[in-house]
mmCIF file of C-alpha atoms in Angstrom:
data_model
loop_
_atom_site.group_PDB
_atom_site.id
_atom_site.type_symbol
_atom_site.label_atom_id
_atom_site.label_comp_id
_atom_site.label_asym_id
_atom_site.label_seq_id
_atom_site.Cartn_x
_atom_site.Cartn_y
_atom_site.Cartn_z
ATOM 1 C CA MET P 190 204.421 137.334 33.574
ATOM 2 C CA THR P 191 204.393 136.799 37.298
ATOM 3 C CA ALA P 192 205.899 133.584 38.534
ATOM 4 C CA PRO P 193 203.385 131.273 40.151
ATOM 5 C CA THR P 194 203.463 131.251 43.897
ATOM 6 C CA ALA P 195 204.163 128.035 45.718
ATOM 7 C CA PRO P 196 200.966 126.377 46.925
ATOM 8 C CA THR P 197 200.381 126.670 50.637
ATOM 9 C CA ALA P 198 199.954 123.512 52.654
ATOM 10 C CA PRO P 199 196.304 122.829 53.408
ATOM 11 C CA ALA P 200 195.226 123.378 56.997
ATOM 12 C CA PRO P 201 194.877 120.098 58.881
ATOM 13 C CA ALA P 202 191.265 118.967 59.000
ATOM 14 C CA GLY P 203 189.464 117.420 61.937
ATOM 15 C CA LEU P 204 189.742 117.873 65.675
ATOM 16 C CA THR P 205 192.748 117.323 67.866
ATOM 17 C CA THR P 206 192.383 114.923 70.772
ATOM 18 C CA GLY P 207 192.285 117.840 73.209
ATOM 19 C CA ALA P 208 189.543 119.642 71.282
ATOM 20 C CA LEU P 209 187.575 116.418 70.975
ATOM 21 C CA ALA P 210 187.879 115.798 74.713
ATOM 22 C CA ARG P 211 186.435 119.260 75.429
ATOM 23 C CA ARG P 212 183.590 118.611 73.017
ATOM 24 C CA LEU P 213 182.698 115.255 74.560
ATOM 25 C CA GLY P 214 183.174 116.256 78.191
ATOM 26 C CA VAL P 215 185.777 113.572 78.891
ATOM 27 C CA SER P 216 189.512 113.724 79.494
ATOM 28 C CA PRO P 217 192.090 113.245 76.703
ATOM 29 C CA THR P 218 193.450 110.335 78.746
ATOM 30 C CA THR P 219 190.083 108.581 78.489
ATOM 31 C CA ILE P 220 190.034 108.974 74.712
ATOM 32 C CA ARG P 221 193.569 107.606 74.402
ATOM 33 C CA SER P 222 192.654 104.708 76.685
ATOM 34 C CA TRP P 223 189.612 103.861 74.552
ATOM 35 C CA GLU P 224 191.756 104.019 71.418
ATOM 36 C CA ARG P 225 194.408 101.748 72.904
ATOM 37 C CA ARG P 226 192.025 99.200 74.429
ATOM 38 C CA TYR P 227 189.144 99.088 71.967
ATOM 39 C CA GLY P 228 190.517 100.374 68.673
ATOM 40 C CA ILE P 229 188.377 103.504 68.595
ATOM 41 C CA GLY P 230 190.725 105.914 66.871
ATOM 42 C CA PRO P 231 191.032 108.215 63.872
ATOM 43 C CA ALA P 232 190.438 106.456 60.588
ATOM 44 C CA HIS P 233 193.187 108.503 58.895
ATOM 45 C CA ARG P 234 196.541 109.573 60.304
ATOM 46 C CA ALA P 235 199.214 111.649 58.568
ATOM 47 C CA PRO P 236 202.780 110.558 59.390
ATOM 48 C CA GLY P 237 204.513 112.886 61.820
ATOM 49 C CA ARG P 238 201.337 114.766 62.719
ATOM 50 C CA HIS P 239 199.029 114.767 65.699
ATOM 51 C CA ARG P 240 195.904 112.676 65.475
ATOM 52 C CA ARG P 241 193.009 114.391 63.746
ATOM 53 C CA TRP P 242 189.486 113.184 64.372
ATOM 54 C CA GLU P 243 187.140 113.444 61.394
ATOM 55 C CA PRO P 244 183.333 113.745 61.708
ATOM 56 C CA GLU P 245 182.833 109.985 61.320
ATOM 57 C CA ASP P 246 185.388 109.335 64.074
ATOM 58 C CA VAL P 247 183.680 111.873 66.324
ATOM 59 C CA ALA P 248 180.296 110.211 65.725
ATOM 60 C CA VAL P 249 181.657 106.874 66.946
ATOM 61 C CA LEU P 250 183.050 108.429 70.119
ATOM 62 C CA GLU P 251 179.813 110.324 70.751
ATOM 63 C CA GLU P 252 177.958 107.011 70.584
ATOM 64 C CA MET P 253 180.534 105.492 72.939
ATOM 65 C CA CYS P 254 179.864 108.311 75.431
ATOM 66 C CA ARG P 255 176.103 107.811 75.209
ATOM 67 C CA LEU P 256 176.320 104.093 75.783
ATOM 68 C CA THR P 257 178.705 104.281 78.732
ATOM 69 C CA ALA P 258 176.500 106.979 80.277
ATOM 70 C CA ARG P 259 173.615 104.483 80.076
ATOM 71 C CA GLY P 260 175.589 101.911 82.051
ATOM 72 C CA VAL P 261 176.923 99.796 79.158
ATOM 73 C CA ASN P 262 180.416 98.491 79.942
ATOM 74 C CA PRO P 263 183.119 100.177 77.805
ATOM 75 C CA ALA P 264 184.087 97.063 75.821
ATOM 76 C CA GLU P 265 180.503 96.384 74.742
ATOM 77 C CA ALA P 266 179.914 100.102 74.133
ATOM 78 C CA ALA P 267 182.957 100.212 71.835
ATOM 79 C CA ARG P 268 181.779 97.219 69.802
ATOM 80 C CA THR P 269 178.317 98.702 69.414
ATOM 81 C CA ALA P 270 179.602 102.173 68.531
ATOM 82 C CA LEU P 271 182.017 100.814 65.917
ATOM 83 C CA ALA P 272 179.349 98.607 64.380
ATOM 84 C CA ALA P 273 176.770 101.403 64.226
ATOM 85 C CA GLY P 274 179.087 104.156 63.059
ATOM 86 C CA SER P 275 181.978 104.503 60.695
ATOM 87 C CA GLY P 276 184.957 103.777 62.924
ATOM 88 C CA PRO P 277 188.082 102.007 61.745
ATOM 89 C CA GLY P 278 187.330 98.611 60.274
ATOM 90 C CA SER P 279 183.558 98.992 60.293
ATOM 91 C CA GLY P 280 183.364 98.935 56.514
ATOM 92 C CA SER P 281 180.496 101.464 56.378
ATOM 93 C CA ASP P 282 180.356 104.973 55.120
ATOM 94 C CA SER P 283 180.037 107.946 57.426
ATOM 95 C CA GLY P 284 176.275 108.135 57.041
ATOM 96 C CA SER P 285 175.300 104.545 57.731
ATOM 97 C CA GLY P 286 173.332 103.843 60.862
ATOM 98 C CA SER P 287 173.729 107.362 62.157
ATOM 99 C CA GLY P 288 170.070 108.304 62.479
ATOM 100 C CA PRO P 289 168.673 111.724 63.431
ATOM 101 C CA GLU P 290 170.037 111.679 66.984
ATOM 102 C CA ARG P 291 173.664 111.124 65.976
ATOM 103 C CA SER P 292 173.402 113.601 63.108
ATOM 104 C CA THR P 293 172.232 116.299 65.500
ATOM 105 C CA ALA P 294 175.143 115.775 67.872
ATOM 106 C CA ARG P 295 177.763 115.484 65.119
ATOM 107 C CA THR P 296 176.926 118.723 63.346
ATOM 108 C CA GLY P 297 177.039 120.874 66.491
ATOM 109 C CA THR P 298 180.124 123.080 66.747
ATOM 110 C CA ALA P 299 180.018 124.399 70.314
ATOM 111 C CA SER P 300 182.157 122.369 72.687
ATOM 112 C CA GLY P 301 180.906 123.359 76.139
ATOM 113 C CA GLY P 302 184.270 122.769 77.807
ATOM 114 C CA ASN P 303 185.506 119.913 79.979
ATOM 115 C CA THR P 304 183.408 118.114 82.590
ATOM 116 C CA LEU P 305 180.836 119.183 85.147
ATOM 117 C CA PRO P 306 182.021 118.104 88.627
ATOM 118 C CA VAL P 307 178.859 116.555 90.071
ATOM 119 C CA GLY P 308 180.505 114.581 92.884
ATOM 120 C CA THR P 309 179.083 111.272 94.122
ATOM 121 C CA VAL P 310 175.747 110.984 92.356
ATOM 122 C CA ARG P 311 173.531 108.498 90.549
ATOM 123 C CA PRO P 312 174.749 107.221 87.165
ATOM 124 C CA GLU P 313 171.858 109.036 85.513
ATOM 125 C CA CYS P 314 173.180 112.357 86.834
ATOM 126 C CA ARG P 315 176.702 111.672 85.571
ATOM 127 C CA GLY P 316 175.338 110.786 82.154
ATOM 128 C CA LEU P 317 173.159 113.903 82.155
ATOM 129 C CA ALA P 318 176.102 116.149 83.011
ATOM 130 C CA ARG P 319 178.256 114.644 80.260
ATOM 131 C CA ALA P 320 175.498 114.962 77.668
ATOM 132 C CA ALA P 321 174.855 118.575 78.678
ATOM 133 C CA VAL P 322 178.526 119.488 78.274
ATOM 134 C CA ARG P 323 178.473 117.936 74.784
ATOM 135 C CA LEU P 324 175.303 119.967 74.072
ATOM 136 C CA ASP P 325 173.793 116.622 73.076
ATOM 137 C CA ALA P 326 170.147 117.674 73.288
ATOM 138 C CA PRO P 327 168.608 114.327 72.260
ATOM 139 C CA GLU P 328 170.587 112.456 74.917
ATOM 140 C CA VAL P 329 169.782 115.066 77.589
ATOM 141 C CA ALA P 330 166.085 114.707 76.782
ATOM 142 C CA ARG P 331 166.279 110.890 76.807
ATOM 143 C CA ILE P 332 168.032 110.725 80.190
ATOM 144 C CA LEU P 333 165.563 113.164 81.748
ATOM 145 C CA ARG P 334 162.485 111.379 80.396
ATOM 146 C CA ARG P 335 163.731 108.011 81.566
ATOM 147 C CA SER P 336 164.722 109.363 84.984
ATOM 148 C CA VAL P 337 161.282 110.847 85.607
ATOM 149 C CA ASP P 338 159.475 107.758 84.322
ATOM 150 C CA GLU P 339 161.556 105.269 86.321
ATOM 151 C CA LEU P 340 162.392 107.225 89.485
ATOM 152 C CA GLY P 341 159.422 109.577 89.810
ATOM 153 C CA ALA P 342 159.520 113.363 89.814
ATOM 154 C CA VAL P 343 160.780 113.772 93.390
ATOM 155 C CA VAL P 344 163.798 111.474 93.094
ATOM 156 C CA ALA P 345 164.564 112.593 89.543
ATOM 157 C CA TRP P 346 164.562 116.232 90.646
ATOM 158 C CA THR P 347 166.523 115.670 93.856
ATOM 159 C CA GLU P 348 169.112 113.142 92.724
ATOM 160 C CA VAL P 349 169.488 113.674 88.966
ATOM 161 C CA MET P 350 168.414 117.155 87.891
ATOM 162 C CA THR P 351 169.443 119.315 90.849
ATOM 163 C CA PRO P 352 173.082 118.117 91.140
ATOM 164 C CA ALA P 353 173.593 118.616 87.393
ATOM 165 C CA LEU P 354 172.000 122.075 87.433
ATOM 166 C CA ARG P 355 174.084 123.148 90.421
ATOM 167 C CA ALA P 356 177.269 121.888 88.779
ATOM 168 C CA ALA P 357 176.461 123.801 85.591
ATOM 169 C CA GLY P 358 175.794 126.965 87.607
ATOM 170 C CA ARG P 359 179.039 126.647 89.556
ATOM 171 C CA LYS P 360 180.965 126.023 86.346
ATOM 172 C CA TRP P 361 179.818 129.091 84.478
ATOM 173 C CA VAL P 362 180.256 131.291 87.554
ATOM 174 C CA ALA P 363 183.848 130.062 87.826
ATOM 175 C CA GLU P 364 184.627 130.076 84.105
ATOM 176 C CA GLY P 365 182.644 133.088 82.915
ATOM 177 C CA GLU P 366 180.271 133.129 79.960
ATOM 178 C CA ARG P 367 181.824 129.976 78.514
ATOM 179 C CA TYR P 368 179.366 127.592 80.179
ATOM 180 C CA VAL P 369 176.130 129.569 80.046
ATOM 181 C CA GLU P 370 174.998 127.622 76.974
ATOM 182 C CA VAL P 371 175.302 124.354 78.928
ATOM 183 C CA GLU P 372 173.089 125.618 81.748
ATOM 184 C CA HIS P 373 170.515 127.051 79.343
ATOM 185 C CA LEU P 374 170.251 123.802 77.381
ATOM 186 C CA LEU P 375 169.978 121.761 80.566
ATOM 187 C CA SER P 376 167.392 124.061 82.165
ATOM 188 C CA TRP P 377 165.141 124.041 79.118
ATOM 189 C CA HIS P 378 165.126 120.262 78.914
ATOM 190 C CA VAL P 379 164.567 119.859 82.661
ATOM 191 C CA ALA P 380 161.512 122.112 82.408
ATOM 192 C CA ALA P 381 160.246 120.174 79.383
ATOM 193 C CA ALA P 382 160.631 116.803 81.148
ATOM 194 C CA LEU P 383 158.778 118.026 84.241
ATOM 195 C CA ARG P 384 156.047 119.778 82.252
ATOM 196 C CA ARG P 385 155.449 116.531 80.368
ATOM 197 C CA VAL P 386 154.332 114.973 83.682
ATOM 198 C CA ALA P 387 152.515 118.004 85.071
ATOM 199 C CA ASP P 388 150.402 118.731 81.985
ATOM 200 C CA ARG P 389 147.197 116.724 82.152
ATOM 201 C CA PRO P 390 144.603 116.568 79.359
ATOM 202 C CA GLU P 391 141.795 116.486 81.936
ATOM 203 C CA PRO P 392 141.627 118.631 85.087
ATOM 204 C CA LEU P 393 142.067 116.775 88.356
ATOM 205 C CA PRO P 394 138.975 116.880 90.613
ATOM 206 C CA GLY P 395 138.759 118.713 93.904
ATOM 207 C CA PRO P 396 140.099 121.976 95.332
ATOM 208 C CA ALA P 397 143.489 122.928 93.915
ATOM 209 C CA VAL P 398 146.541 124.254 95.717
ATOM 210 C CA LEU P 399 148.100 127.446 94.408
ATOM 211 C CA LEU P 400 151.783 127.439 93.393
ATOM 212 C CA ALA P 401 153.637 130.698 92.766
ATOM 213 C CA GLY P 402 156.998 132.384 92.972
ATOM 214 C CA MET P 403 157.465 135.572 94.959
ATOM 215 C CA PRO P 404 157.193 138.837 92.989
ATOM 216 C CA SER P 405 160.952 139.252 92.497
ATOM 217 C CA GLU P 406 161.689 135.554 92.125
ATOM 218 C CA LEU P 407 162.671 134.388 88.631
ATOM 219 C CA HIS P 408 163.491 130.737 89.375
ATOM 220 C CA ALA P 409 160.726 128.466 88.114
ATOM 221 C CA LEU P 410 162.211 124.965 87.939
ATOM 222 C CA PRO P 411 161.539 124.020 91.599
ATOM 223 C CA LEU P 412 157.878 124.931 91.079
ATOM 224 C CA GLU P 413 157.828 122.819 87.899
ATOM 225 C CA ALA P 414 159.219 119.882 89.902
ATOM 226 C CA LEU P 415 156.553 120.348 92.590
ATOM 227 C CA ALA P 416 153.786 120.486 89.985
ATOM 228 C CA ALA P 417 155.050 117.257 88.395
ATOM 229 C CA ALA P 418 155.186 115.523 91.780
ATOM 230 C CA LEU P 419 151.635 116.604 92.634
ATOM 231 C CA ALA P 420 150.384 115.426 89.230
ATOM 232 C CA GLU P 421 151.973 112.019 89.807
ATOM 233 C CA ARG P 422 149.921 111.666 92.985
ATOM 234 C CA GLY P 423 146.755 112.861 91.308
ATOM 235 C CA LEU P 424 146.611 116.069 93.355
ATOM 236 C CA PRO P 425 145.078 119.181 91.738
ATOM 237 C CA PHE P 426 147.064 122.430 91.556
ATOM 238 C CA ARG P 427 147.120 125.785 89.828
ATOM 239 C CA MET P 428 150.550 126.903 88.662
ATOM 240 C CA PHE P 429 151.176 130.651 88.386
ATOM 241 C CA GLY P 430 154.918 130.430 87.888
ATOM 242 C CA PRO P 431 157.631 132.832 89.037
ATOM 243 C CA ALA P 432 157.485 136.589 89.625
ATOM 244 C CA MET P 433 153.803 136.754 90.590
ATOM 245 C CA PRO P 434 152.920 140.439 91.259
ATOM 246 C CA PRO P 435 151.623 141.069 94.810
ATOM 247 C CA GLU P 436 148.105 142.203 93.973
ATOM 248 C CA ALA P 437 147.731 139.486 91.345
ATOM 249 C CA LEU P 438 148.750 136.891 93.915
ATOM 250 C CA LEU P 439 146.215 138.139 96.455
ATOM 251 C CA GLU P 440 143.474 138.318 93.821
ATOM 252 C CA ALA P 441 144.233 134.751 92.676
ATOM 253 C CA VAL P 442 143.882 133.543 96.263
ATOM 254 C CA ARG P 443 140.553 135.345 96.674
ATOM 255 C CA ARG P 444 139.189 134.090 93.341
ATOM 256 C CA THR P 445 140.218 130.426 93.602
ATOM 257 C CA GLY P 446 139.905 129.814 97.362
ATOM 258 C CA PRO P 447 142.782 127.340 97.583
ATOM 259 C CA PRO P 448 143.138 125.105 100.638
ATOM 260 C CA ALA P 449 146.880 125.779 100.500
ATOM 261 C CA VAL P 450 149.275 128.255 98.886
ATOM 262 C CA LEU P 451 152.941 127.464 98.330
ATOM 263 C CA LEU P 452 155.254 130.420 97.724
ATOM 264 C CA TRP P 453 158.775 129.845 96.404
ATOM 265 C CA SER P 454 161.840 131.989 97.106
ATOM 266 C CA GLN P 455 165.284 131.009 95.893
ATOM 267 C CA VAL P 456 167.267 133.783 97.629
ATOM 268 C CA THR P 457 166.646 135.878 100.746
ATOM 269 C CA ARG P 458 166.187 139.124 98.838
ATOM 270 C CA THR P 459 163.055 137.740 97.142
ATOM 271 C CA ALA P 460 161.511 136.440 100.381
ATOM 272 C CA ASP P 461 158.859 139.112 101.043
ATOM 273 C CA ARG P 462 157.572 138.322 104.558
ATOM 274 C CA ALA P 463 155.085 141.187 104.599
ATOM 275 C CA LEU P 464 153.387 139.866 101.460
ATOM 276 C CA VAL P 465 153.227 136.362 102.911
ATOM 277 C CA GLU P 466 151.469 137.727 105.988
ATOM 278 C CA ARG P 467 148.900 139.373 103.700
ATOM 279 C CA VAL P 468 148.312 136.026 101.959
ATOM 280 C CA VAL P 469 147.855 134.328 105.339
ATOM 281 C CA ARG P 470 145.126 136.867 106.231
ATOM 282 C CA THR P 471 143.328 136.628 102.881
ATOM 283 C CA ALA P 472 139.892 135.037 103.315
ATOM 284 C CA TRP P 473 137.014 134.049 101.040
ATOM 285 C CA GLY P 474 133.554 132.542 101.297
ATOM 286 C CA PRO P 475 130.201 133.759 102.648
ATOM 287 C CA GLN P 476 129.929 135.797 105.807
ATOM 288 C CA GLY P 477 130.132 133.551 108.852
ATOM 289 C CA ALA P 478 131.871 130.745 106.956
ATOM 290 C CA ARG P 479 134.968 132.446 105.664
ATOM 291 C CA THR P 480 138.106 130.388 105.076
ATOM 292 C CA GLN P 481 141.800 131.164 104.887
ATOM 293 C CA PRO P 482 144.525 129.142 103.161
ATOM 294 C CA VAL P 483 147.358 127.223 104.760
ATOM 295 C CA VAL P 484 150.497 128.963 103.477
ATOM 296 C CA LEU P 485 153.758 127.107 102.857
ATOM 297 C CA VAL P 486 156.982 129.024 102.278
ATOM 298 C CA ALA P 487 159.492 126.934 100.342
ATOM 299 C CA GLY P 488 163.006 127.396 99.056
ATOM 300 C CA PRO P 489 166.403 128.586 100.349
ATOM 301 C CA GLY P 490 165.179 132.177 100.484
ATOM 302 C CA TRP P 491 163.229 131.399 103.641
ATOM 303 C CA ALA P 492 166.243 130.003 105.492
ATOM 304 C CA GLY P 493 166.664 131.120 109.090
ATOM 305 C CA PRO P 494 165.052 130.432 112.443
ATOM 306 C CA ARG P 495 162.148 132.845 111.995
ATOM 307 C CA ARG P 496 159.587 132.050 109.319
ATOM 308 C CA PRO P 497 156.557 134.262 108.629
ATOM 309 C CA PRO P 498 153.880 133.692 111.297
ATOM 310 C CA GLY P 499 151.088 131.303 110.435
ATOM 311 C CA THR P 500 153.081 129.430 107.797
ATOM 312 C CA LEU P 501 154.663 126.019 107.285
ATOM 313 C CA ARG P 502 158.183 125.625 105.911
ATOM 314 C CA PRO P 503 158.830 122.250 104.242
ATOM 315 C CA ARG P 504 162.520 121.367 104.199
ATOM 316 C CA ASP P 505 162.526 119.782 100.741
ATOM 317 C CA LEU P 506 160.388 118.793 97.773
ATOM 318 C CA ALA P 507 159.270 115.476 99.218
ATOM 319 C CA THR P 508 158.120 117.125 102.459
ATOM 320 C CA ALA P 509 156.250 119.831 100.539
ATOM 321 C CA VAL P 510 154.373 117.224 98.521
ATOM 322 C CA ASP P 511 153.492 115.275 101.677
ATOM 323 C CA HIS P 512 152.199 118.447 103.388
ATOM 324 C CA LEU P 513 150.058 119.389 100.403
ATOM 325 C CA GLU P 514 148.679 115.870 100.021
ATOM 326 C CA ALA P 515 147.688 115.815 103.679
ATOM 327 C CA LEU P 516 145.883 119.151 103.300
ATOM 328 C CA LEU P 517 144.055 118.019 100.151
ATOM 329 C CA ARG P 518 143.119 114.538 101.337
#
């Protein structure tokens, strides 16, 4: 008979402080500071071992991150998070008061890395970047909805969405594939928040401007932001999205007779000047009363002193909206 083997020690459960910091998008020092000042710490500690954060502990810290991102001071955020969750001394089980939003964030396993360096930005942008790193989809959606509703599409795009998107792009370029999931999550929710404003149940009256990306241009979010800003002002538009084929673009201009056409290019290689000149020359209407559109070229792809002849080049989203409103009014 074979002698029984000695039982192996069970693997330690829970997250280390470093792993938890990466998941939440904060520094380990911040977590230790919160634990020391506000009593937000692991409910169970084994003597002689590193701290291990169980799911209920993580849920409390996730709520702490959400509240501080919304502008709640840390002391009040800690009291609220402990009362709502299952932190030390709360007297509740791990499921009480969690709700669908917390459950979604707690069960996710991808960490997303450390923080997104967004620089000096609005608090909403900092909160958005932290939520994106945590892959906290409900919080990302909430921040974006509130930003658009309270600030308007132009300010929300310029001061909240764009800095966070740029930081996510810089991060995954520097770190490799590790941060692609953060950018994808953020981009999808940005598009959803903008589309929520741009989609109207009833068509807006009057002639509509035409919005499209150049044939090789795959970036659509700036066009989504422009559509949302136009919808806020009650200005009609037709959105054709990115990568509009040349002949389809020209045919759309001929068929719809827009007073203005805005063409987006994110990088210089997608800025097709010859095609823009063809759009400028495209006319419609009866003989003797034919009309041509005003063409706006927008985006970094058109940078440089020489823009296509017969076009306008707005410097930013707000200017583009003002130009289009003036043409429509």
